[in-house]
Amino acid sequence: MKPKQLSGSAQMGTIGAMDGDGNIADLSHVVFPILRQTSDLNFHLVGTGFFVADNGIFVTAKHVLMDVFDQSGNQTHPIVLIQFLGGKYFIRNILRCTSHETADISVGIAAQMKHNTTGAPLTNKILRLTQRIPPIKEQVCTYAYPKTVIKHDVRQELHFYPDFFEGTIEEHYLQGRDSVLMPGPCMQTSMYIHGGASGGPVFDSAGKVCGINSTGFENSNLSFVTPISTIENLLLSEIFIPSNKSGQVRVSELIDGSFVSYEKHPGA
């Protein structure tokens, strides 16, 4: 396998993506491709994700992670993310996840990275999230990994070409759009969401993550994104924080403890 990550600007138009400290984010460090591994040991792109806590907790679309489960809920393939950092890449196994009942969103946790020499745990950068729902016609953009090229010769080569895609909010469906395609809260946008971009962060005009890519239509600028606020009540297992040592922690508790960088919005 030969992953290749190309450098790119953290800005698109007037939008600058914001990290957890309020600075311009290096998106190559916090947004990543998600892949499943088949029995022939080859990797296949299933979507995009991004970190929301520095211990490997991340967000993606629910249907991205469901790609490796059968109808009975049994995992059929290993699933990993590839994190690019300082000219290197790290393959991190995805250990577990929890998904919203109706919204197309999941929170997962990846295996911890460790320092090659000391063995000490390494942390990852995160993005700034917002509870705010952008109004209709506000500019938004996403950063994702749909333009992945996979080559098969003597060995498999994966070439990753992350890119930005932009548009505007067109409609709000905060009670769900329909009973089949988007039964959970969602927003319609004019962004062209390519295959492989599912689960990527959607930035509002202030550069904060307001949602994630859920679905799009081929050769169409009609797409739907899920508000990031739908993660608040999701329950994570085997996560221990000082205020709750039970190992069962809701994302809202991580927000309140400042483990997740999250801007609450009055009236949300």
Coordinates of N, CA, C and O in Angstrom, one line a residue, residues 31 42 48 67 69 84 95 109 124 132 155 158-159 167 183 194 199 202 224 228 254 261 264 267:
V31 N -8.8 15.7 9.3 CA -9.8 15.1 8.4 C -9.1 13.9 7.7 O -8.0 14.1 7.2
N42 N -6.7 -6.0 0.8 CA -6.8 -4.8 0.1 C -7.7 -3.8 0.8 O -8.6 -4.2 1.5
T48 N -15.3 9.5 4.7 CA -14.4 10.5 5.3 C -14.8 10.7 6.8 O -16.0 10.5 7.1
D67 N -21.1 0.2 6.5 CA -20.6 -0.5 5.3 C -20.0 -1.8 5.7 O -19.8 -2.7 4.8
F69 N -20.9 -3.9 8.3 CA -21.8 -4.7 9.1 C -22.9 -5.4 8.2 O -23.3 -4.8 7.2
F84 N -2.8 11.5 8.4 CA -1.6 12.0 7.9 C -1.0 13.0 8.8 O -1.8 13.9 9.4
L95 N -12.1 1.1 16.7 CA -12.4 0.2 17.7 C -13.9 0.0 18.0 O -14.4 -1.2 18.2
I109 N -14.4 5.7 17.9 CA -13.1 6.0 18.5 C -12.0 5.1 17.9 O -12.3 3.9 17.6
N124 N -4.2 13.9 18.9 CA -4.5 14.5 17.6 C -5.2 15.8 17.7 O -5.8 16.1 18.7
R132 N -25.0 25.9 16.1 CA -25.8 26.8 15.3 C -26.2 26.1 14.0 O -25.4 25.5 13.3
R155 N 1.5 -4.6 -6.0 CA 0.9 -4.3 -4.7 C -0.2 -3.2 -4.9 O -0.2 -2.5 -5.9
L158 N -2.7 3.4 -2.9 CA -3.8 4.3 -2.7 C -3.2 5.7 -2.7 O -2.3 6.0 -2.0
H159 N -3.8 6.5 -3.6 CA -3.4 7.9 -3.7 C -4.6 8.8 -3.3 O -5.6 8.7 -3.9
G167 N -21.0 25.4 -1.4 CA -22.3 25.7 -1.9 C -23.0 26.5 -0.8 O -22.4 27.2 0.0
P183 N -34.5 10.3 7.2 CA -35.5 10.4 8.3 C -35.1 11.3 9.5 O -36.0 11.7 10.2
H194 N -19.5 14.3 -3.7 CA -19.0 13.1 -4.4 C -19.0 11.9 -3.6 O -19.0 11.9 -2.4
G199 N -19.5 11.8 5.4 CA -18.9 11.9 6.7 C -18.0 13.0 6.9 O -17.5 13.3 8.0
V202 N -18.8 19.7 7.4 CA -19.3 20.8 6.7 C -19.1 22.1 7.5 O -19.6 22.1 8.7
F224 N -27.6 16.6 0.9 CA -28.1 16.7 2.3 C -27.0 16.5 3.3 O -26.1 15.7 3.1
I228 N -24.4 18.8 13.1 CA -23.5 18.2 14.0 C -24.1 18.1 15.4 O -23.7 17.3 16.2
L254 N -18.8 15.2 27.4 CA -17.5 15.6 26.8 C -17.4 17.1 26.4 O -16.4 17.7 26.6
S261 N -14.5 20.6 21.5 CA -14.6 22.0 21.3 C -15.9 22.3 20.6 O -16.1 22.0 19.4
K264 N -22.1 26.4 21.9 CA -23.5 26.3 22.0 C -24.1 27.6 21.5 O -23.5 28.6 21.6
G267 N -31.0 29.4 22.0 CA -32.2 29.0 21.4 C -32.1 27.7 20.6 O -33.1 27.3 20.0

